[in-house]
Amino acid sequence: MKKIYLYGNWKMNMNREETEKFYKDFGGQVAGDPALLAAMGKTLEVAVFPPFTSLAAAEGASKNLDKRTVPFLGAQNVYFEPKGAFTGEISIPMLKDFGCAHVILGHSERRTIFGEPDELIAGKVKAVLDAALVPVFCYGETLAEREGDKTFDVVSRQLRAALSGRTPGEAEKIVYAYEPVWAIGTGKSATSNEAQEVCAYSKKLIRELAGSAAMPVVVLYGGSVKPDNAKELLSMEAIDGALVGGASLKADSFLQIYKAYANN
Ligand code: 13P
């Protein structure tokens, strides 16, 4: 049975009121489906990643839902120091305070707009693992890198940096998210074959780096995933789920992606 991961990265969107509405609409709709999914032999893990300022609203809204249907709560970034003079940063204990179980790290917007280098991201991956949260590690090539035939070099460099010094047990706990930069927010998703090719390559490399050929590795695809392309992408052998940006902001479209798998 293939377990599917459906993660919604809200980026710098969704205030408290919008967050509460999302939980009301999405949670209410999904209620009951876990049993339905189990009956169909499917399992699904749903998580949402609100901005820091809406974590409290998300945590509060989830208390009104049937426990079995509450999405996991995650954050979009974190700093690795536990506390201190780091103006503007948020620590792992602070995220735990809101019940966060996951943290997105290395998103291309953090890498390109905010200049986060591989080494800083690797330090965050280590700290998040040490704290027993799940790092959702993002990586992927730009359009220029793809056109210059550099996709596999870039993906390899980013994965090697993140996994440097990590044990096989740690490597297995990371959720990997291949997000080609040219597909993010452009409406132009990678084709299912393009995504499959890089996700399959990633799994092989991660297993090699961890020195464990049989290790389970979870790799998601992200980049313009929408209700109309989700079913095909999620059916690919090496793709374990989707990290959705724009289409996760409305309960309606996120739910349609959910149903694309549930009814597949
Ligand atoms: P879009 O789905 O809006 O392209 O964003 C993808 C993404 O960056 C998720 O992290």
mmCIF file of C-alpha atoms and ligand atoms in Angstrom:
data_model
loop_
_atom_site.group_PDB
_atom_site.id
_atom_site.type_symbol
_atom_site.label_atom_id
_atom_site.label_comp_id
_atom_site.label_asym_id
_atom_site.label_seq_id
_atom_site.Cartn_x
_atom_site.Cartn_y
_atom_site.Cartn_z
ATOM 1 C CA MET A 1 0.000 0.000 0.000
ATOM 2 C CA LYS A 2 1.424 3.350 -1.006
ATOM 3 C CA LYS A 3 1.246 6.045 1.627
ATOM 4 C CA ILE A 4 0.706 9.495 0.136
ATOM 5 C CA TYR A 5 1.844 12.768 1.695
ATOM 6 C CA LEU A 6 -0.120 15.909 0.976
ATOM 7 C CA TYR A 7 1.526 19.025 2.379
ATOM 8 C CA GLY A 8 0.324 22.620 1.982
ATOM 9 C CA ASN A 9 2.926 25.402 2.160
ATOM 10 C CA TRP A 10 0.999 28.623 2.684
ATOM 11 C CA LYS A 11 4.087 30.845 2.328
ATOM 12 C CA MET A 12 3.397 34.500 3.317
ATOM 13 C CA ASN A 13 -0.393 34.114 3.096
ATOM 14 C CA MET A 14 -3.337 33.460 5.403
ATOM 15 C CA ASN A 15 -4.085 35.637 8.437
ATOM 16 C CA ARG A 16 -5.760 34.247 11.558
ATOM 17 C CA GLU A 17 -9.301 34.559 10.232
ATOM 18 C CA GLU A 18 -8.443 32.889 6.911
ATOM 19 C CA THR A 19 -6.660 30.109 8.800
ATOM 20 C CA GLU A 20 -9.698 29.436 10.977
ATOM 21 C CA LYS A 21 -11.927 29.329 7.888
ATOM 22 C CA PHE A 22 -9.577 26.894 6.166
ATOM 23 C CA TYR A 23 -9.693 24.534 9.137
ATOM 24 C CA LYS A 24 -13.466 24.752 9.306
ATOM 25 C CA ASP A 25 -13.922 24.014 5.595
ATOM 26 C CA PHE A 26 -11.135 21.483 5.110
ATOM 27 C CA GLY A 27 -11.419 19.634 8.404
ATOM 28 C CA GLY A 28 -15.161 19.364 8.157
ATOM 29 C CA GLN A 29 -14.972 17.917 4.656
ATOM 30 C CA VAL A 30 -12.228 15.443 5.348
ATOM 31 C CA ALA A 31 -13.908 14.078 8.459
ATOM 32 C CA GLY A 32 -14.876 10.477 7.905
ATOM 33 C CA ASP A 33 -12.478 9.945 5.036
ATOM 34 C CA PRO A 34 -9.715 8.155 6.979
ATOM 35 C CA ALA A 35 -12.039 5.181 7.400
ATOM 36 C CA LEU A 36 -12.978 5.387 3.740
ATOM 37 C CA LEU A 37 -9.314 5.509 2.757
ATOM 38 C CA ALA A 38 -8.440 2.569 4.979
ATOM 39 C CA ALA A 39 -11.265 0.578 3.426
ATOM 40 C CA MET A 40 -9.739 1.293 0.018
ATOM 41 C CA GLY A 41 -6.319 0.232 1.276
ATOM 42 C CA LYS A 42 -4.856 3.745 1.196
ATOM 43 C CA THR A 43 -3.137 5.900 3.745
ATOM 44 C CA LEU A 44 -2.572 9.592 3.599
ATOM 45 C CA GLU A 45 -0.675 12.099 5.708
ATOM 46 C CA VAL A 46 -1.846 15.691 5.459
ATOM 47 C CA ALA A 47 0.067 18.670 6.872
ATOM 48 C CA VAL A 48 -0.268 22.424 6.566
ATOM 49 C CA PHE A 49 2.472 25.001 7.007
ATOM 50 C CA PRO A 50 0.981 28.382 7.988
ATOM 51 C CA PRO A 51 3.087 31.508 8.523
ATOM 52 C CA PHE A 52 4.356 31.837 12.129
ATOM 53 C CA THR A 53 1.674 34.424 12.934
ATOM 54 C CA SER A 54 -1.128 31.945 12.162
ATOM 55 C CA LEU A 55 0.247 28.918 14.021
ATOM 56 C CA ALA A 56 -1.773 29.749 17.126
ATOM 57 C CA ALA A 57 -4.973 30.080 15.083
ATOM 58 C CA ALA A 58 -4.266 26.752 13.376
ATOM 59 C CA GLU A 59 -3.554 25.041 16.681
ATOM 60 C CA GLY A 60 -6.734 26.497 18.176
ATOM 61 C CA ALA A 61 -8.906 25.594 15.166
ATOM 62 C CA SER A 62 -7.664 22.022 15.134
ATOM 63 C CA LYS A 63 -8.997 21.525 18.659
ATOM 64 C CA ASN A 64 -12.529 21.703 17.215
ATOM 65 C CA LEU A 65 -11.904 18.847 14.778
ATOM 66 C CA ASP A 66 -12.168 15.100 15.079
ATOM 67 C CA LYS A 67 -8.624 14.130 16.140
ATOM 68 C CA ARG A 68 -8.249 11.608 13.317
ATOM 69 C CA THR A 69 -8.771 14.294 10.703
ATOM 70 C CA VAL A 70 -6.538 17.066 12.028
ATOM 71 C CA PRO A 71 -3.723 17.873 9.586
ATOM 72 C CA PHE A 72 -0.206 17.866 11.029
ATOM 73 C CA LEU A 73 0.992 21.370 11.752
ATOM 74 C CA GLY A 74 4.336 22.591 10.453
ATOM 75 C CA ALA A 75 6.388 25.761 10.113
ATOM 76 C CA GLN A 76 8.047 27.184 7.021
ATOM 77 C CA ASN A 77 11.455 27.856 8.549
ATOM 78 C CA VAL A 78 13.351 27.872 11.844
ATOM 79 C CA TYR A 79 16.687 28.934 13.302
ATOM 80 C CA PHE A 80 18.877 26.266 14.885
ATOM 81 C CA GLU A 81 19.810 28.053 18.134
ATOM 82 C CA PRO A 82 17.370 27.366 21.005
ATOM 83 C CA LYS A 83 17.192 31.002 22.204
ATOM 84 C CA GLY A 84 19.097 34.249 22.491
ATOM 85 C CA ALA A 85 20.008 37.399 20.598
ATOM 86 C CA PHE A 86 18.827 36.472 17.092
ATOM 87 C CA THR A 87 16.483 39.305 16.132
ATOM 88 C CA GLY A 88 13.672 38.228 13.853
ATOM 89 C CA GLU A 89 14.246 34.504 14.229
ATOM 90 C CA ILE A 90 12.087 31.698 15.632
ATOM 91 C CA SER A 91 13.486 28.694 17.545
ATOM 92 C CA ILE A 92 12.564 25.023 17.539
ATOM 93 C CA PRO A 93 11.235 25.106 21.157
ATOM 94 C CA MET A 94 8.952 27.977 20.093
ATOM 95 C CA LEU A 95 7.537 25.840 17.270
ATOM 96 C CA LYS A 96 7.051 22.912 19.612
ATOM 97 C CA ASP A 97 5.074 25.230 21.849
ATOM 98 C CA PHE A 98 2.444 25.415 19.068
ATOM 99 C CA GLY A 99 2.415 21.684 18.436
ATOM 100 C CA CYS A 100 4.458 21.809 15.221
ATOM 101 C CA ALA A 101 5.629 18.392 14.081
ATOM 102 C CA HIS A 102 7.300 19.391 10.781
ATOM 103 C CA VAL A 103 9.531 22.205 9.510
ATOM 104 C CA ILE A 104 10.146 23.123 5.874
ATOM 105 C CA LEU A 105 13.853 23.815 5.318
ATOM 106 C CA GLY A 106 15.829 24.964 2.286
ATOM 107 C CA HIS A 107 12.848 26.159 0.267
ATOM 108 C CA SER A 108 14.076 27.811 -2.943
ATOM 109 C CA GLU A 109 12.551 31.123 -1.828
ATOM 110 C CA ARG A 110 14.745 30.994 1.304
ATOM 111 C CA ARG A 111 17.743 30.060 -0.817
ATOM 112 C CA THR A 112 17.315 32.698 -3.534
ATOM 113 C CA ILE A 113 15.516 35.668 -1.924
ATOM 114 C CA PHE A 114 17.111 35.377 1.525
ATOM 115 C CA GLY A 115 20.456 33.913 0.478
ATOM 116 C CA GLU A 116 20.403 30.792 2.676
ATOM 117 C CA PRO A 117 23.431 28.656 1.760
ATOM 118 C CA ASP A 118 23.635 24.849 1.810
ATOM 119 C CA GLU A 119 25.665 24.830 5.070
ATOM 120 C CA LEU A 120 23.122 26.906 7.013
ATOM 121 C CA ILE A 121 20.290 24.688 5.781
ATOM 122 C CA ALA A 122 22.268 21.569 6.761
ATOM 123 C CA GLY A 123 22.671 22.977 10.299
ATOM 124 C CA LYS A 124 18.917 23.501 10.497
ATOM 125 C CA VAL A 125 18.239 19.946 9.283
ATOM 126 C CA LYS A 126 20.486 18.601 12.066
ATOM 127 C CA ALA A 127 18.859 20.741 14.766
ATOM 128 C CA VAL A 128 15.332 19.789 13.671
ATOM 129 C CA LEU A 129 16.240 16.087 13.701
ATOM 130 C CA ASP A 130 17.896 16.460 17.124
ATOM 131 C CA ALA A 131 14.621 17.920 18.396
ATOM 132 C CA ALA A 132 12.657 14.952 16.999
ATOM 133 C CA LEU A 133 10.697 17.071 14.509
ATOM 134 C CA VAL A 134 10.469 16.157 10.823
ATOM 135 C CA PRO A 135 12.554 18.277 8.433
ATOM 136 C CA VAL A 136 10.864 18.741 5.064
ATOM 137 C CA PHE A 137 13.989 19.367 3.043
ATOM 138 C CA CYS A 138 13.443 21.193 -0.271
ATOM 139 C CA TYR A 139 15.818 21.138 -3.198
ATOM 140 C CA GLY A 140 15.719 21.609 -6.959
ATOM 141 C CA GLU A 141 17.253 23.306 -9.945
ATOM 142 C CA THR A 142 16.581 26.667 -11.611
ATOM 143 C CA LEU A 143 15.542 26.957 -15.245
ATOM 144 C CA ALA A 144 19.067 28.019 -16.275
ATOM 145 C CA GLU A 145 20.503 24.979 -14.490
ATOM 146 C CA ARG A 146 18.042 22.624 -16.194
ATOM 147 C CA GLU A 147 18.689 24.169 -19.592
ATOM 148 C CA GLY A 148 22.429 23.923 -18.940
ATOM 149 C CA ASP A 149 22.058 20.189 -18.236
ATOM 150 C CA LYS A 150 23.005 20.733 -14.594
ATOM 151 C CA THR A 151 19.877 19.327 -12.910
ATOM 152 C CA PHE A 152 21.485 16.212 -11.474
ATOM 153 C CA ASP A 153 24.643 18.080 -10.391
ATOM 154 C CA VAL A 154 22.592 20.645 -8.486
ATOM 155 C CA VAL A 155 20.287 18.085 -6.901
ATOM 156 C CA SER A 156 23.285 15.990 -5.927
ATOM 157 C CA ARG A 157 25.099 18.974 -4.371
ATOM 158 C CA GLN A 158 22.051 20.016 -2.351
ATOM 159 C CA LEU A 159 21.305 16.494 -1.096
ATOM 160 C CA ARG A 160 24.952 15.784 -0.233
ATOM 161 C CA ALA A 161 25.166 19.018 1.774
ATOM 162 C CA ALA A 162 21.985 18.248 3.726
ATOM 163 C CA LEU A 163 23.034 14.683 4.480
ATOM 164 C CA SER A 164 26.653 15.377 5.340
ATOM 165 C CA GLY A 165 27.259 13.992 8.839
ATOM 166 C CA ARG A 166 23.773 12.503 9.140
ATOM 167 C CA THR A 167 23.361 8.834 10.110
ATOM 168 C CA PRO A 168 21.223 6.440 8.009
ATOM 169 C CA GLY A 169 18.604 6.554 10.772
ATOM 170 C CA GLU A 170 18.479 10.346 10.489
ATOM 171 C CA ALA A 171 18.429 10.333 6.676
ATOM 172 C CA GLU A 172 15.361 8.099 6.796
ATOM 173 C CA LYS A 173 13.444 10.517 9.039
ATOM 174 C CA ILE A 174 13.738 13.428 6.592
ATOM 175 C CA VAL A 175 10.913 14.087 4.128
ATOM 176 C CA TYR A 176 12.541 15.202 0.856
ATOM 177 C CA ALA A 177 10.729 17.598 -1.461
ATOM 178 C CA TYR A 178 11.958 17.987 -5.025
ATOM 179 C CA GLU A 179 10.810 21.396 -6.178
ATOM 180 C CA PRO A 180 12.207 22.570 -9.510
ATOM 181 C CA VAL A 181 12.435 26.352 -9.135
ATOM 182 C CA TRP A 182 11.061 26.961 -12.645
ATOM 183 C CA ALA A 183 7.838 25.139 -11.727
ATOM 184 C CA ILE A 184 7.139 27.044 -8.488
ATOM 185 C CA GLY A 185 4.299 29.545 -8.747
ATOM 186 C CA THR A 186 4.528 29.580 -12.536
ATOM 187 C CA GLY A 187 1.553 27.363 -13.352
ATOM 188 C CA LYS A 188 4.004 25.244 -15.356
ATOM 189 C CA SER A 189 4.438 21.970 -13.470
ATOM 190 C CA ALA A 190 7.187 19.522 -14.359
ATOM 191 C CA THR A 191 5.716 16.711 -16.431
ATOM 192 C CA SER A 192 5.083 13.530 -14.504
ATOM 193 C CA ASN A 193 8.060 11.936 -16.279
ATOM 194 C CA GLU A 194 10.407 14.828 -15.485
ATOM 195 C CA ALA A 195 9.377 14.735 -11.828
ATOM 196 C CA GLN A 196 9.610 10.935 -11.682
ATOM 197 C CA GLU A 197 13.118 10.981 -13.177
ATOM 198 C CA VAL A 198 14.561 13.367 -10.557
ATOM 199 C CA CYS A 199 12.658 11.802 -7.642
ATOM 200 C CA ALA A 200 13.921 8.328 -8.619
ATOM 201 C CA TYR A 201 17.476 9.668 -8.955
ATOM 202 C CA SER A 202 17.143 11.359 -5.535
ATOM 203 C CA LYS A 203 16.022 8.153 -3.826
ATOM 204 C CA LYS A 204 18.923 6.220 -5.284
ATOM 205 C CA LEU A 205 21.438 8.888 -4.230
ATOM 206 C CA ILE A 206 19.988 9.262 -0.716
ATOM 207 C CA ARG A 207 20.224 5.481 -0.214
ATOM 208 C CA GLU A 208 23.791 5.494 -1.508
ATOM 209 C CA LEU A 209 24.788 8.371 0.774
ATOM 210 C CA ALA A 210 23.179 6.638 3.746
ATOM 211 C CA GLY A 211 24.814 3.347 2.772
ATOM 212 C CA SER A 212 21.537 1.479 2.936
ATOM 213 C CA ALA A 213 20.078 0.104 -0.290
ATOM 214 C CA ALA A 214 16.761 -0.900 1.275
ATOM 215 C CA MET A 215 16.103 2.233 3.328
ATOM 216 C CA PRO A 216 12.607 3.698 2.914
ATOM 217 C CA VAL A 217 12.899 7.229 1.474
ATOM 218 C CA VAL A 218 9.981 9.649 1.095
ATOM 219 C CA VAL A 219 10.257 12.123 -1.785
ATOM 220 C CA LEU A 220 7.523 14.636 -2.579
ATOM 221 C CA TYR A 221 7.151 16.722 -5.711
ATOM 222 C CA GLY A 222 6.338 20.439 -5.532
ATOM 223 C CA GLY A 223 5.804 23.053 -8.223
ATOM 224 C CA SER A 224 2.390 24.071 -9.611
ATOM 225 C CA VAL A 225 0.575 20.997 -8.288
ATOM 226 C CA LYS A 226 -3.138 21.592 -8.954
ATOM 227 C CA PRO A 227 -6.316 19.530 -8.790
ATOM 228 C CA ASP A 228 -6.028 18.721 -12.511
ATOM 229 C CA ASN A 229 -2.448 17.372 -12.492
ATOM 230 C CA ALA A 230 -2.246 15.881 -8.974
ATOM 231 C CA LYS A 231 -3.637 12.478 -9.867
ATOM 232 C CA GLU A 232 -1.068 11.814 -12.568
ATOM 233 C CA LEU A 233 1.881 13.123 -10.533
ATOM 234 C CA LEU A 234 0.866 11.108 -7.467
ATOM 235 C CA SER A 235 0.532 7.946 -9.542
ATOM 236 C CA MET A 236 4.254 7.994 -10.428
ATOM 237 C CA GLU A 237 6.262 5.267 -8.746
ATOM 238 C CA ALA A 238 8.996 7.473 -7.205
ATOM 239 C CA ILE A 239 6.674 10.296 -6.090
ATOM 240 C CA ASP A 240 5.270 9.846 -2.580
ATOM 241 C CA GLY A 241 3.237 13.011 -2.384
ATOM 242 C CA ALA A 242 2.932 16.691 -3.123
ATOM 243 C CA LEU A 243 4.145 19.905 -1.518
ATOM 244 C CA VAL A 244 1.490 22.324 -2.694
ATOM 245 C CA GLY A 245 1.775 26.125 -2.635
ATOM 246 C CA GLY A 246 -0.952 28.219 -4.248
ATOM 247 C CA ALA A 247 -3.538 25.440 -4.505
ATOM 248 C CA SER A 248 -3.309 24.772 -0.744
ATOM 249 C CA LEU A 249 -4.588 28.222 0.217
ATOM 250 C CA LYS A 250 -8.227 27.406 -0.399
ATOM 251 C CA ALA A 251 -9.787 24.449 1.386
ATOM 252 C CA ASP A 252 -11.677 23.728 -1.810
ATOM 253 C CA SER A 253 -8.703 23.223 -4.132
ATOM 254 C CA PHE A 254 -6.620 21.448 -1.460
ATOM 255 C CA LEU A 255 -9.545 19.133 -0.929
ATOM 256 C CA GLN A 256 -9.783 18.462 -4.667
ATOM 257 C CA ILE A 257 -6.122 17.395 -4.645
ATOM 258 C CA TYR A 258 -6.847 15.188 -1.633
ATOM 259 C CA LYS A 259 -9.747 13.602 -3.499
ATOM 260 C CA ALA A 260 -7.677 13.131 -6.647
ATOM 261 C CA TYR A 261 -5.718 10.591 -4.617
ATOM 262 C CA ALA A 262 -8.488 9.292 -2.365
ATOM 263 C CA ASN A 263 -10.698 8.524 -5.360
ATOM 264 C CA ASN A 264 -7.866 7.351 -7.591
HETATM 265 P P1 13P B 1 3.172 26.372 -6.058
HETATM 266 O O1 13P B 1 2.340 25.144 -5.834
HETATM 267 O O2 13P B 1 2.421 27.643 -5.822
HETATM 268 O O3 13P B 1 3.877 26.331 -7.380
HETATM 269 O O4 13P B 1 4.331 26.360 -4.926
HETATM 270 C C1 13P B 1 5.069 25.215 -4.730
HETATM 271 C C2 13P B 1 5.927 25.397 -3.538
HETATM 272 O O5 13P B 1 6.861 26.176 -3.544
HETATM 273 C C3 13P B 1 5.600 24.609 -2.335
HETATM 274 O O6 13P B 1 6.604 24.691 -1.385
#
